[in-house]
Coordinates of C-alpha atoms in Angstrom, one line a residue:
Chain A
M18 CA 130.1 -230.9 -44.0
L19 CA 128.4 -228.8 -41.3
E20 CA 127.3 -226.3 -43.8
T21 CA 125.4 -223.4 -42.3
T22 CA 122.1 -222.1 -43.6
S23 CA 118.7 -220.8 -42.5
V24 CA 115.3 -222.2 -42.8
G25 CA 113.7 -219.3 -44.7
S26 CA 112.3 -216.2 -43.1
F27 CA 114.0 -213.4 -41.3
P28 CA 112.2 -210.7 -39.3
K29 CA 111.1 -207.6 -41.2
P30 CA 112.9 -204.4 -40.1
D31 CA 110.7 -201.8 -38.5
Y32 CA 110.6 -199.7 -41.7
L33 CA 109.2 -202.6 -43.6
V34 CA 106.6 -203.5 -41.0
K35 CA 105.4 -199.9 -41.1
A36 CA 105.4 -199.8 -44.9
R37 CA 103.2 -202.9 -45.0
A38 CA 100.8 -201.3 -42.6
D39 CA 100.9 -198.1 -44.6
L40 CA 100.0 -200.0 -47.8
Q41 CA 97.0 -201.4 -46.1
K42 CA 95.9 -198.0 -45.0
G43 CA 96.4 -196.7 -48.6
T44 CA 99.1 -194.2 -47.6
L45 CA 102.0 -196.0 -49.4
S46 CA 102.1 -197.2 -53.0
R47 CA 103.0 -200.8 -54.0
P48 CA 106.2 -199.7 -55.9
E49 CA 107.4 -197.9 -52.8
L50 CA 106.7 -201.1 -50.7
V51 CA 108.6 -203.2 -53.2
R52 CA 111.5 -200.8 -53.0
L53 CA 111.7 -201.3 -49.3
E54 CA 111.3 -205.0 -49.6
E55 CA 114.3 -205.0 -51.9
Q56 CA 116.2 -202.8 -49.4
A57 CA 115.5 -205.2 -46.6
T58 CA 116.4 -208.2 -48.7
R59 CA 119.8 -206.7 -49.6
E60 CA 120.4 -206.1 -45.9
W61 CA 119.8 -209.7 -45.0
I62 CA 121.9 -211.0 -47.9
R63 CA 124.7 -208.8 -46.8
F64 CA 124.3 -209.9 -43.2
Q65 CA 124.5 -213.6 -44.1
E66 CA 127.6 -213.0 -46.3
D67 CA 129.2 -211.0 -43.5
I68 CA 128.8 -213.7 -40.9
G69 CA 129.9 -216.5 -43.3
I70 CA 126.7 -218.4 -44.0
D71 CA 127.3 -221.1 -46.7
I72 CA 123.8 -221.4 -48.2
L73 CA 121.8 -218.3 -48.1
V74 CA 118.1 -217.6 -48.0
H75 CA 116.5 -214.4 -49.3
G76 CA 114.7 -213.8 -46.0
E77 CA 111.1 -213.6 -47.3
M78 CA 110.8 -209.9 -47.0
E79 CA 108.1 -209.9 -49.7
R80 CA 106.1 -212.6 -48.0
G81 CA 103.7 -212.8 -45.1
D82 CA 102.3 -216.2 -44.2
M83 CA 104.0 -219.0 -46.1
A84 CA 100.8 -220.5 -47.3
A85 CA 98.9 -217.3 -47.9
F86 CA 101.8 -215.8 -50.0
F87 CA 101.3 -218.6 -52.6
A88 CA 97.5 -218.7 -52.3
E89 CA 97.2 -215.0 -53.0
R90 CA 99.0 -215.6 -56.3
L91 CA 97.2 -218.7 -57.5
D92 CA 93.9 -218.6 -59.4
G93 CA 91.2 -220.5 -57.5
Y94 CA 92.2 -219.4 -54.0
G95 CA 90.4 -216.9 -51.8
I96 CA 91.6 -215.6 -48.5
S97 CA 89.6 -216.0 -45.3
G98 CA 89.3 -213.9 -42.2
L99 CA 91.8 -214.2 -39.4
V100 CA 92.3 -217.4 -37.5
R101 CA 94.7 -217.9 -34.5
S102 CA 97.8 -220.1 -34.9
Y103 CA 99.1 -219.9 -31.3
G104 CA 99.2 -217.4 -28.4
N105 CA 98.2 -214.1 -29.9
R106 CA 99.3 -214.8 -33.4
Y107 CA 96.8 -214.9 -36.3
Y108 CA 96.9 -215.5 -40.0
R109 CA 94.5 -215.4 -42.9
K110 CA 93.9 -219.0 -43.8
P111 CA 93.4 -219.5 -47.6
I112 CA 90.3 -221.0 -49.0
I113 CA 90.3 -223.2 -52.2
E114 CA 87.3 -222.0 -54.0
S115 CA 87.8 -223.4 -57.5
T116 CA 90.2 -225.4 -59.6
L117 CA 93.8 -224.2 -58.8
V118 CA 95.8 -222.7 -61.6
R119 CA 99.3 -221.1 -61.5
P120 CA 98.9 -218.1 -63.9
R121 CA 102.6 -217.4 -64.1
P122 CA 105.8 -218.2 -62.2
L123 CA 105.5 -216.9 -58.7
T124 CA 108.9 -216.7 -57.2
V125 CA 111.3 -216.9 -60.1
E126 CA 111.9 -213.3 -60.9
W127 CA 112.6 -212.4 -57.2
H128 CA 114.9 -215.4 -56.9
R129 CA 116.8 -214.4 -60.0
W130 CA 117.3 -210.9 -58.6
V131 CA 118.4 -212.1 -55.2
Q132 CA 120.9 -214.5 -56.6
S133 CA 122.4 -211.6 -58.6
L134 CA 123.2 -209.9 -55.3
T135 CA 125.6 -212.6 -54.1
S136 CA 128.1 -215.2 -55.4
R137 CA 126.9 -217.7 -52.7
P138 CA 124.0 -220.0 -53.5
V139 CA 120.5 -218.8 -52.4
K140 CA 117.8 -221.3 -51.9
G141 CA 114.6 -221.2 -53.9
M142 CA 111.8 -221.3 -51.3
L143 CA 108.5 -223.0 -51.9
T144 CA 105.7 -224.3 -49.6
G145 CA 104.9 -227.9 -50.3
P146 CA 101.7 -229.3 -51.6
Y147 CA 100.7 -231.2 -48.5
T148 CA 101.2 -228.2 -46.3
M149 CA 99.4 -225.9 -48.7
C150 CA 96.4 -228.2 -48.6
D151 CA 96.5 -228.7 -44.9
W152 CA 96.7 -225.0 -44.1
S153 CA 93.9 -224.1 -46.5
F154 CA 90.1 -224.5 -46.2
D155 CA 88.9 -226.6 -49.2
E156 CA 85.5 -225.8 -50.6
H157 CA 86.2 -227.1 -54.0
Y158 CA 88.0 -230.5 -54.3
G159 CA 86.3 -233.7 -53.4
S160 CA 89.0 -235.1 -51.3
R161 CA 92.3 -234.1 -49.6
R162 CA 94.1 -236.3 -52.1
E163 CA 92.7 -234.5 -55.0
A164 CA 93.6 -231.1 -53.5
V165 CA 97.1 -232.2 -52.6
L166 CA 97.9 -233.6 -56.0
A167 CA 96.5 -230.5 -57.7
L168 CA 98.8 -228.4 -55.6
A169 CA 101.7 -230.8 -56.3
A170 CA 101.5 -230.1 -60.0
I171 CA 101.6 -226.4 -59.4
V172 CA 104.6 -226.6 -57.0
R173 CA 106.4 -228.9 -59.5
D174 CA 106.0 -226.3 -62.2
E175 CA 107.4 -223.6 -59.9
A176 CA 110.3 -225.8 -58.8
R177 CA 111.2 -226.5 -62.5
D178 CA 111.1 -222.8 -63.3
L179 CA 113.3 -222.0 -60.4
E180 CA 115.8 -224.6 -61.5
A181 CA 115.7 -223.3 -65.0
A182 CA 116.5 -219.8 -63.5
G183 CA 119.6 -221.3 -61.9
A184 CA 118.6 -222.3 -58.5
R185 CA 121.0 -225.0 -57.2
Y186 CA 119.0 -225.5 -53.9
I187 CA 115.3 -225.7 -53.8
Q188 CA 113.5 -226.0 -50.5
I189 CA 109.9 -227.4 -50.5
D190 CA 108.7 -226.8 -46.9
E191 CA 106.3 -229.4 -45.5
P192 CA 105.9 -228.4 -41.8
A193 CA 102.4 -230.1 -41.8
I194 CA 103.7 -233.5 -42.9
S195 CA 103.8 -235.0 -39.4
T196 CA 100.3 -234.1 -38.4
R197 CA 98.5 -237.1 -39.9
P198 CA 100.7 -240.1 -39.9
D199 CA 98.0 -242.0 -41.9
E200 CA 98.5 -239.6 -44.8
I201 CA 102.3 -239.7 -45.0
D202 CA 102.1 -241.8 -48.2
L203 CA 100.1 -239.0 -49.8
A204 CA 102.6 -236.4 -48.7
I205 CA 105.4 -238.6 -50.2
E206 CA 103.5 -239.2 -53.4
A207 CA 103.0 -235.4 -53.8
M208 CA 106.6 -234.6 -53.1
A209 CA 107.6 -237.1 -55.7
V210 CA 105.6 -235.2 -58.2
V211 CA 107.4 -232.0 -57.2
T212 CA 111.0 -233.2 -57.2
D213 CA 110.8 -235.7 -60.1
G214 CA 113.5 -234.8 -62.6
L215 CA 115.1 -231.9 -60.6
A216 CA 118.9 -231.8 -60.6
A217 CA 119.0 -229.2 -57.8
T218 CA 119.6 -230.2 -54.2
T219 CA 116.2 -230.5 -52.7
I220 CA 115.3 -229.8 -49.1
S221 CA 112.2 -230.1 -47.0
H222 CA 111.7 -228.4 -43.7
I223 CA 109.4 -230.1 -41.1
C224 CA 108.8 -228.8 -37.6
Y225 CA 106.7 -228.9 -34.4
G226 CA 105.2 -232.3 -35.0
D227 CA 105.5 -235.7 -33.5
F228 CA 108.5 -237.0 -35.4
A229 CA 108.3 -240.4 -33.6
T230 CA 105.0 -241.1 -35.5
I231 CA 106.6 -240.6 -39.0
Y232 CA 110.1 -242.0 -38.5
P233 CA 111.6 -243.8 -40.4
H234 CA 108.8 -243.5 -43.0
I235 CA 109.8 -239.9 -43.6
L236 CA 113.1 -241.1 -45.1
S237 CA 111.1 -242.0 -48.1
L238 CA 110.3 -238.4 -48.8
P239 CA 112.0 -237.8 -52.1
V240 CA 114.3 -234.9 -51.2
D241 CA 118.0 -234.8 -50.5
V242 CA 117.9 -232.9 -47.2
L243 CA 115.4 -233.1 -44.3
D244 CA 115.5 -229.9 -42.2
L245 CA 114.3 -230.6 -38.7
E246 CA 114.0 -228.7 -35.4
F247 CA 115.9 -229.9 -32.4
A248 CA 116.5 -226.9 -30.1
N249 CA 112.8 -226.5 -29.3
S250 CA 112.9 -230.0 -27.6
Q251 CA 116.3 -229.5 -26.1
F252 CA 117.6 -232.1 -28.6
A253 CA 115.5 -234.8 -26.9
N254 CA 114.1 -235.8 -30.2
L255 CA 117.5 -236.8 -31.4
E256 CA 116.9 -240.3 -30.0
I257 CA 114.1 -240.9 -32.5
F258 CA 116.6 -240.8 -35.4
R259 CA 119.2 -243.0 -33.9
R260 CA 117.7 -246.2 -35.3
P261 CA 117.3 -247.0 -38.1
K262 CA 120.1 -245.0 -39.4
F263 CA 119.3 -241.6 -40.9
T264 CA 120.0 -241.9 -44.7
K265 CA 119.6 -238.3 -45.9
I266 CA 121.4 -235.0 -45.1
V267 CA 119.9 -233.6 -41.9
A268 CA 119.7 -229.8 -41.5
L269 CA 119.9 -229.6 -37.7
G270 CA 117.9 -226.9 -36.0
V271 CA 120.2 -225.6 -33.2
V272 CA 118.5 -222.4 -32.0
D273 CA 114.9 -222.0 -30.8
V274 CA 113.1 -219.5 -32.9
H275 CA 110.3 -219.1 -30.4
S276 CA 112.5 -217.9 -27.6
H277 CA 113.9 -214.4 -27.3
V278 CA 116.8 -215.8 -25.2
I279 CA 120.0 -216.0 -27.3
E280 CA 121.6 -219.4 -26.9
T281 CA 125.2 -219.5 -25.7
K282 CA 127.9 -220.8 -28.0
D283 CA 128.4 -223.7 -25.6
Q284 CA 124.7 -224.7 -25.6
I285 CA 124.8 -224.9 -29.4
K286 CA 128.1 -226.8 -29.5
Q287 CA 126.7 -229.2 -27.0
G288 CA 123.7 -229.8 -29.1
I289 CA 125.8 -230.3 -32.2
R290 CA 128.0 -232.8 -30.4
R291 CA 125.0 -234.7 -29.3
A292 CA 123.8 -234.8 -32.9
L293 CA 127.2 -236.0 -34.1
D294 CA 126.6 -239.1 -32.1
V295 CA 123.5 -239.8 -34.1
F296 CA 124.2 -238.3 -37.6
D297 CA 127.1 -238.6 -39.9
P298 CA 129.0 -235.3 -39.9
E299 CA 129.3 -235.4 -43.6
L300 CA 125.5 -235.5 -43.8
M301 CA 124.9 -232.6 -41.5
W302 CA 124.0 -229.0 -42.1
I303 CA 123.4 -226.5 -39.3
D304 CA 120.6 -223.9 -39.1
P305 CA 117.9 -222.5 -36.7
D306 CA 114.8 -224.6 -35.8
C307 CA 112.6 -222.7 -38.2
G308 CA 112.2 -219.3 -39.8
L309 CA 113.3 -216.5 -37.6
K310 CA 110.6 -214.1 -38.6
T311 CA 109.0 -214.1 -35.1
R312 CA 112.1 -212.7 -33.5
T313 CA 113.3 -209.1 -33.5
P314 CA 115.9 -208.4 -36.2
Q315 CA 118.6 -208.0 -33.5
Q316 CA 117.6 -211.3 -31.8
A317 CA 117.7 -213.1 -35.2
K318 CA 121.1 -211.7 -36.0
D319 CA 122.4 -212.6 -32.6
K320 CA 121.1 -216.2 -32.9
M321 CA 122.6 -216.5 -36.4
K322 CA 126.0 -215.1 -35.3
V323 CA 126.3 -217.4 -32.3
M324 CA 125.3 -220.4 -34.4
V325 CA 128.0 -219.6 -36.9
E326 CA 130.6 -219.1 -34.2
A327 CA 129.6 -222.4 -32.6
V328 CA 130.0 -224.3 -35.9
R329 CA 133.3 -222.7 -36.6
E330 CA 134.7 -223.9 -33.2
I331 CA 133.2 -227.3 -33.7
K332 CA 134.9 -227.6 -37.0
Q333 CA 138.2 -226.5 -35.5
E334 CA 137.9 -229.0 -32.8
M335 CA 137.2 -231.7 -35.4
N336 CA 140.0 -230.4 -37.7
L337 CA 137.4 -229.9 -40.4
N338 CA 138.6 -226.6 -41.7
Chain B
M3 CA 65.0 -233.2 -26.7
F4 CA 68.0 -231.4 -28.3
E5 CA 70.1 -228.8 -26.6
T6 CA 72.4 -226.8 -28.8
T7 CA 75.7 -225.7 -27.4
L8 CA 79.4 -225.3 -28.1
V9 CA 82.2 -227.7 -27.3
G10 CA 85.2 -225.5 -27.1
N11 CA 86.6 -222.1 -28.0
Q12 CA 85.2 -219.3 -29.9
P13 CA 87.1 -216.9 -32.1
K14 CA 88.7 -214.3 -29.9
I15 CA 88.6 -211.5 -32.5
F16 CA 85.7 -210.0 -34.4
D17 CA 85.5 -208.5 -37.9
D18 CA 83.6 -205.4 -36.7
P19 CA 86.2 -202.8 -35.6
A20 CA 83.6 -201.4 -33.1
R21 CA 83.8 -204.6 -31.0
P22 CA 86.5 -205.4 -28.4
N23 CA 89.9 -206.0 -29.9
L24 CA 91.6 -208.5 -27.7
R25 CA 94.4 -209.1 -30.1
L26 CA 95.5 -205.5 -30.1
A27 CA 95.1 -205.3 -26.4
R28 CA 97.3 -208.3 -25.8
N29 CA 99.9 -206.8 -28.2
R30 CA 99.8 -203.5 -26.4
F31 CA 100.0 -205.2 -23.0
D32 CA 103.1 -207.2 -24.1
K33 CA 104.7 -203.9 -25.1
K34 CA 103.7 -202.4 -21.7
A35 CA 101.5 -199.9 -23.4
L36 CA 98.4 -201.3 -21.6
S37 CA 98.0 -202.1 -17.9
A38 CA 96.8 -205.4 -16.6
E39 CA 93.6 -203.7 -15.5
E40 CA 93.0 -202.4 -19.0
L41 CA 93.7 -205.8 -20.6
E42 CA 91.3 -207.4 -18.1
E43 CA 88.6 -204.9 -19.2
V44 CA 89.0 -205.8 -22.8
T45 CA 89.1 -209.5 -22.0
R46 CA 85.8 -209.2 -20.1
A47 CA 84.2 -207.2 -22.9
T48 CA 85.3 -210.0 -25.3
I49 CA 83.7 -212.7 -23.2
Q50 CA 80.5 -210.6 -23.0
A51 CA 80.5 -210.2 -26.8
T52 CA 81.2 -213.9 -27.3
I53 CA 78.2 -214.8 -25.1
A54 CA 76.1 -212.3 -27.0
D55 CA 77.1 -213.9 -30.3
Q56 CA 76.0 -217.3 -29.1
I57 CA 72.7 -216.0 -27.8
D58 CA 72.2 -214.1 -31.1
A59 CA 72.9 -217.4 -33.0
G60 CA 70.2 -219.1 -30.9
L61 CA 72.2 -221.5 -28.8
D62 CA 70.3 -223.0 -25.9
R63 CA 73.4 -223.4 -23.6
V64 CA 76.3 -221.0 -24.0
T65 CA 80.0 -220.9 -22.9
D66 CA 82.5 -218.2 -22.1
G67 CA 84.2 -219.0 -25.4
R68 CA 87.4 -220.0 -23.5
I69 CA 88.5 -216.5 -24.3
R70 CA 91.4 -216.7 -21.8
W71 CA 92.6 -220.1 -23.0
D72 CA 95.3 -220.3 -25.6
D73 CA 94.8 -224.0 -25.7
P74 CA 93.0 -226.7 -23.6
V75 CA 96.0 -227.5 -21.3
T76 CA 98.1 -224.5 -20.4
P77 CA 95.5 -222.7 -18.3
F78 CA 95.6 -225.8 -16.0
A79 CA 99.3 -226.2 -16.2
A80 CA 99.7 -222.6 -15.2
A81 CA 97.3 -222.7 -12.3
H82 CA 98.5 -225.9 -10.5
D83 CA 101.6 -227.3 -9.1
G84 CA 103.9 -229.8 -11.0
F85 CA 104.0 -228.3 -14.5
A86 CA 106.5 -226.3 -16.4
I87 CA 105.6 -224.8 -19.8
G88 CA 107.8 -226.2 -22.5
G89 CA 108.4 -226.0 -26.3
L90 CA 105.9 -225.5 -29.0
I91 CA 104.2 -228.4 -30.6
R92 CA 101.4 -228.7 -33.1
Y93 CA 97.9 -229.2 -31.7
F94 CA 96.9 -232.5 -33.3
D95 CA 96.3 -232.2 -37.0
N96 CA 95.7 -228.5 -37.0
N97 CA 97.8 -225.6 -38.0
V98 CA 97.6 -224.5 -34.4
Y99 CA 100.3 -224.8 -31.7
Y100 CA 100.5 -225.0 -28.0
R101 CA 103.4 -225.0 -25.6
R102 CA 103.6 -228.6 -24.3
P103 CA 103.9 -228.6 -20.5
T104 CA 106.3 -230.9 -18.8
I105 CA 106.0 -232.4 -15.4
D106 CA 108.5 -231.0 -13.1
G107 CA 107.2 -232.1 -9.7
P108 CA 104.2 -233.6 -8.0
V109 CA 101.0 -232.6 -9.7
R110 CA 98.7 -230.9 -7.2
F111 CA 95.5 -228.8 -7.3
V112 CA 96.2 -225.2 -6.1
R113 CA 93.3 -223.0 -7.2
S114 CA 90.7 -223.4 -9.9
A115 CA 91.8 -222.2 -13.3
V116 CA 88.2 -221.7 -14.5
A117 CA 85.8 -221.2 -11.6
E118 CA 86.2 -217.5 -11.4
D119 CA 85.5 -217.1 -15.1
F120 CA 82.4 -219.3 -14.7
R121 CA 81.2 -216.9 -12.1
L122 CA 81.9 -214.0 -14.5
A123 CA 80.0 -215.6 -17.3
R124 CA 77.1 -216.4 -14.9
R125 CA 76.8 -212.7 -14.1
M126 CA 76.8 -211.9 -17.9
T127 CA 73.8 -214.1 -18.9
D128 CA 70.8 -216.0 -17.6
R129 CA 71.2 -218.5 -20.4
P130 CA 72.3 -222.0 -19.2
L131 CA 76.1 -222.3 -19.2
L132 CA 78.4 -225.1 -20.1
A133 CA 81.6 -224.9 -18.2
S134 CA 84.7 -226.9 -19.3
V135 CA 87.9 -228.3 -18.1
C136 CA 90.7 -230.4 -19.6
G137 CA 89.9 -234.1 -18.9
P138 CA 92.4 -235.9 -16.6
Y139 CA 93.6 -238.5 -19.1
S140 CA 94.3 -235.8 -21.8
L141 CA 95.8 -233.5 -19.2
A142 CA 98.4 -236.2 -18.6
K143 CA 98.9 -236.9 -22.2
F144 CA 99.2 -233.3 -23.2
C145 CA 102.2 -233.1 -20.9
T146 CA 104.0 -236.2 -21.9
D147 CA 104.7 -238.3 -24.8
Q148 CA 101.2 -239.5 -25.8
N149 CA 102.4 -243.1 -26.0
S150 CA 103.6 -243.1 -22.4
S151 CA 101.4 -244.0 -19.5
D152 CA 102.4 -243.0 -16.0
G153 CA 100.0 -244.4 -13.4
A154 CA 100.9 -241.9 -10.7
L155 CA 100.6 -239.0 -13.1
L156 CA 97.2 -240.2 -14.2
T157 CA 96.1 -240.5 -10.6
D158 CA 97.3 -237.0 -9.7
C159 CA 95.7 -235.5 -12.8
A160 CA 92.4 -237.2 -11.9
R161 CA 92.6 -235.6 -8.4
L162 CA 93.4 -232.2 -9.9
V163 CA 90.5 -232.3 -12.3
R164 CA 88.2 -233.5 -9.6
G165 CA 89.2 -230.3 -7.7
E166 CA 88.3 -228.3 -10.7
L167 CA 84.9 -230.0 -11.0
E168 CA 84.2 -229.4 -7.3
A169 CA 85.2 -225.7 -7.7
L170 CA 82.8 -225.3 -10.6
A171 CA 80.0 -227.1 -8.8
A172 CA 80.6 -224.6 -5.9
A173 CA 80.5 -221.8 -8.4
G174 CA 77.0 -222.9 -9.5
A175 CA 77.8 -224.9 -12.6
D176 CA 75.2 -227.6 -13.5
W177 CA 77.1 -229.1 -16.5
V178 CA 80.8 -229.3 -17.1
Q179 CA 82.5 -230.6 -20.3
L180 CA 85.7 -232.6 -20.0
D181 CA 87.8 -232.4 -23.1
E182 CA 89.4 -235.8 -23.8
P183 CA 90.9 -235.6 -27.3
F184 CA 93.5 -238.3 -26.5
L185 CA 90.8 -240.8 -25.7
G186 CA 90.7 -243.4 -28.4
R187 CA 94.2 -242.6 -29.8
T188 CA 95.6 -245.5 -27.8
P189 CA 92.8 -248.0 -27.6
S190 CA 95.0 -250.4 -25.6
E191 CA 95.0 -247.8 -22.8
I192 CA 91.2 -247.4 -22.6
H193 CA 90.9 -249.3 -19.3
R194 CA 93.4 -247.0 -17.6
A195 CA 91.8 -243.9 -19.3
V196 CA 88.3 -244.9 -18.1
E197 CA 89.6 -245.4 -14.5
T198 CA 91.3 -242.0 -14.6
I199 CA 88.2 -240.2 -15.8
A200 CA 86.0 -242.1 -13.3
A201 CA 88.2 -241.0 -10.4
A202 CA 87.6 -237.4 -11.4
T203 CA 83.9 -237.6 -12.1
R204 CA 82.3 -240.2 -9.8
N205 CA 79.7 -238.5 -7.5
V206 CA 81.4 -235.2 -8.0
G207 CA 78.3 -233.1 -7.6
V208 CA 77.9 -231.7 -11.1
K209 CA 76.8 -233.2 -14.3
T210 CA 79.7 -234.2 -16.5
F211 CA 80.0 -234.4 -20.3
V212 CA 83.1 -236.1 -21.8
Y213 CA 83.8 -234.8 -25.3
I214 CA 86.2 -236.4 -27.7
Y215 CA 87.4 -234.8 -30.9
F216 CA 89.7 -235.4 -33.9
T217 CA 89.6 -239.1 -33.5
N218 CA 87.6 -242.3 -34.1
I219 CA 85.8 -243.6 -30.9
A220 CA 84.1 -246.6 -32.5
P221 CA 86.7 -249.1 -31.2
I222 CA 86.3 -247.9 -27.6
I223 CA 82.7 -246.8 -27.4
D224 CA 81.5 -249.8 -25.4
R225 CA 84.0 -248.9 -22.6
L226 CA 83.0 -245.2 -22.7
W227 CA 79.4 -246.1 -21.8
D228 CA 80.8 -247.5 -18.5
L229 CA 82.1 -244.1 -17.5
P230 CA 80.4 -242.4 -14.5
V231 CA 79.5 -239.3 -16.5
D232 CA 76.2 -237.9 -17.6
A233 CA 76.9 -237.6 -21.3
I234 CA 79.4 -238.9 -23.9
G235 CA 80.0 -236.7 -27.0
A236 CA 82.2 -236.9 -30.0
D237 CA 83.3 -235.1 -33.1
C238 CA 81.2 -236.7 -35.9
A239 CA 82.8 -234.7 -38.7
T240 CA 86.4 -236.0 -38.5
A241 CA 85.2 -239.6 -38.0
P242 CA 81.7 -240.2 -39.3
G243 CA 81.6 -243.6 -37.6
N244 CA 81.4 -241.7 -34.3
F245 CA 77.8 -240.7 -35.2
E246 CA 76.8 -244.4 -35.6
A247 CA 78.6 -245.4 -32.4
L248 CA 76.8 -242.8 -30.4
L249 CA 73.5 -243.4 -32.1
H250 CA 73.4 -247.1 -31.0
G251 CA 74.4 -246.6 -27.4
P252 CA 72.3 -247.4 -24.3
R253 CA 69.0 -245.6 -24.1
H254 CA 69.7 -244.3 -20.5
R255 CA 72.9 -242.5 -21.5
G256 CA 73.2 -238.8 -22.5
R257 CA 75.0 -237.9 -25.7
G258 CA 76.6 -235.0 -27.5
L259 CA 76.9 -235.1 -31.3
G260 CA 79.3 -232.8 -33.1
I261 CA 77.6 -232.7 -36.4
V262 CA 78.8 -229.4 -37.8
D263 CA 82.4 -229.5 -39.0
A264 CA 84.3 -226.9 -37.0
R265 CA 87.4 -227.1 -39.2
T266 CA 86.1 -226.2 -42.6
T267 CA 84.5 -223.0 -43.9
R268 CA 82.3 -225.1 -46.1
L269 CA 78.8 -224.6 -44.6
E270 CA 76.6 -227.6 -44.1
T271 CA 73.2 -227.5 -45.8
T272 CA 70.2 -227.4 -43.6
E273 CA 68.9 -230.4 -45.5
R274 CA 71.9 -232.5 -44.5
L275 CA 71.7 -231.4 -40.9
T276 CA 68.0 -232.0 -40.5
A277 CA 68.4 -235.4 -42.1
T278 CA 71.0 -236.2 -39.4
L279 CA 68.7 -234.9 -36.7
D280 CA 65.8 -236.9 -38.0
R281 CA 68.0 -240.0 -37.7
L282 CA 68.5 -239.2 -34.0
I283 CA 64.8 -238.8 -33.5
A284 CA 64.2 -242.1 -35.2
A285 CA 66.7 -243.7 -32.9
G286 CA 64.9 -242.5 -29.8
A287 CA 66.7 -239.3 -28.9
A288 CA 63.6 -238.1 -27.1
D289 CA 64.1 -240.8 -24.5
W290 CA 67.8 -240.0 -23.9
P291 CA 68.4 -238.0 -20.7
S292 CA 70.3 -235.4 -22.7
C293 CA 71.3 -234.8 -26.3
F294 CA 73.7 -231.9 -27.0
I295 CA 73.9 -230.9 -30.6
T296 CA 77.2 -229.1 -31.3
P297 CA 80.0 -228.3 -33.7
S298 CA 82.6 -231.0 -34.0
A299 CA 85.2 -229.0 -32.1
G300 CA 86.0 -225.5 -30.9
L301 CA 85.0 -222.9 -33.5
E302 CA 88.3 -221.0 -33.2
F303 CA 89.6 -222.9 -36.1
L304 CA 87.4 -220.7 -38.2
P305 CA 87.2 -216.9 -38.8
H306 CA 84.5 -215.2 -36.7
K307 CA 82.2 -214.8 -39.7
N308 CA 82.3 -218.5 -40.5
A309 CA 81.9 -219.5 -36.9
M310 CA 78.8 -217.4 -36.6
A311 CA 77.4 -219.0 -39.8
K312 CA 78.0 -222.5 -38.5
M313 CA 76.3 -221.7 -35.1
R314 CA 73.3 -220.2 -36.9
R315 CA 72.9 -223.1 -39.3
L316 CA 73.1 -225.5 -36.4
C317 CA 70.4 -223.8 -34.4
E318 CA 68.2 -223.2 -37.5
S319 CA 68.4 -226.9 -38.3
V320 CA 67.4 -228.0 -34.8
R321 CA 64.5 -225.6 -34.8
Q322 CA 63.4 -226.9 -38.1
V323 CA 63.1 -230.5 -36.9
T324 CA 61.7 -229.7 -33.4
G325 CA 59.5 -226.8 -34.4
A326 CA 60.9 -224.7 -31.6
V327 CA 60.8 -221.0 -31.8
A328 CA 64.0 -219.0 -31.9
V329 CA 64.9 -217.8 -28.5
G330 CA 67.9 -215.6 -29.5

């Protein structure tokens, strides 16, 4: 009840940002970069433990863009030049150039290592097949359906390997799922391929879309938890979920990851109280709107701390401790 | 018969490190390591380079690449009264985001968001220019729930966009594109949408070109021909039916056909494009008052290299069917 978690990414500390640039320039070796990625990961795990987060994330210190990270590791993908995502932010959009193949498990070794750092559960983090397709250029498959289902088989294999490695929570992010309401059935079909037979608690994060166009259909997405952003809209989108009743666990985004302003404890508590009027408290988790990687490390920490404090007080007020 | 042009933005960054680096300049400006004047210098150099690219590719009519625009709506929301910039939301079915403005007071024209940039581009090239604005119906829709329809807001947005069109006419523009990506998404509102656009464009003193992308216009095309504008154009890649809808319209209406897919790196073959153009010729394109041949949307969805390849292929294909000599 009101478990705290994070969506996925944390900001990279300055030394890691510099190291990644140095690798590009050829002045740093890959083993040295990996050493620094491990250092940063340890720091974020320790931070989450210290503030009392219930379900941890590894922070994605070894990842850049959430689609490109997987594309770079799959056979059949190429990486394009830079395209803009918003404002002055750019990413390298992957290109499907031939039949996609997963040559080996992509995230399992890192997950196993991160889980060894803490006794608390750490989520296995994957990008979902619909979003991988939507955020790629496709020069190979004949249709979007063909590409999405090819990716679903790959993500399914990765999810099964994560579960075999001990992951109790597996998050399959589908932020693009709300972009084409007419394709929601395809996204649901693909997620069914991924989660079929998994015993782990499954989560899907969806954000910055028009939820009204996909609700309540989205309740058919075969995962246990839907992780949604609310702070970005000042919780106005809560009303969408009032009827029909929300039937899954909701991970409620309560801090805006695209604002440098740190929310006050009272603002977050007010948002949670409003959400308690819509969702069953036993089916609520609390987290930020999205990955915090676009904030500075200090802003991310401050947002996480105030979020945890707000949840603690709400629990006290509700005698939930 | 055919006039090649663009219908939106161009990539703001280049692969060649010797060319202007607006991304770096904006980052440095945000960190207060670059002055506003220095940022402006890089921005202007980027616009100049973008125009040069379009001329190099062979476009008949060029644009400023919307280099200052982060999206089609916030430049207008920032320049005029009545808007507050809100939270991030995805820009239709693209992995691109914009900050959705909210209406926080009466919407009123203050000063043109685009006329000064038109004058700047005019000084940079003798090639015909296509100016652009956010259309009034979509301006209102970008700012609110797309399913809502506020009559007063639509009226105010029409008045605001009319102000922009008049400012562009005064700046010397001969053609202005109105982006209307929301047209067709709610067919039941088409009557209200047409009224709104008409209020902005009727007898405004500059030729207007309504362009619709990411959606199917076939169910509303008959109403679109009623608009007091000089050309209707649509994205024919996302919705192939749009091509047929435009093909069979009245002979006396201008058209714009977005026949090169701006959202995939897969490059169209010349054979496919020339076959498409041949169909336009067979349908009587020579008799239409204007016929813009364009990408399906802004080319900023593509990396610069791919955007250039698309522009070149578009121009080559038109030259092939018309026998025109490259002017780039």
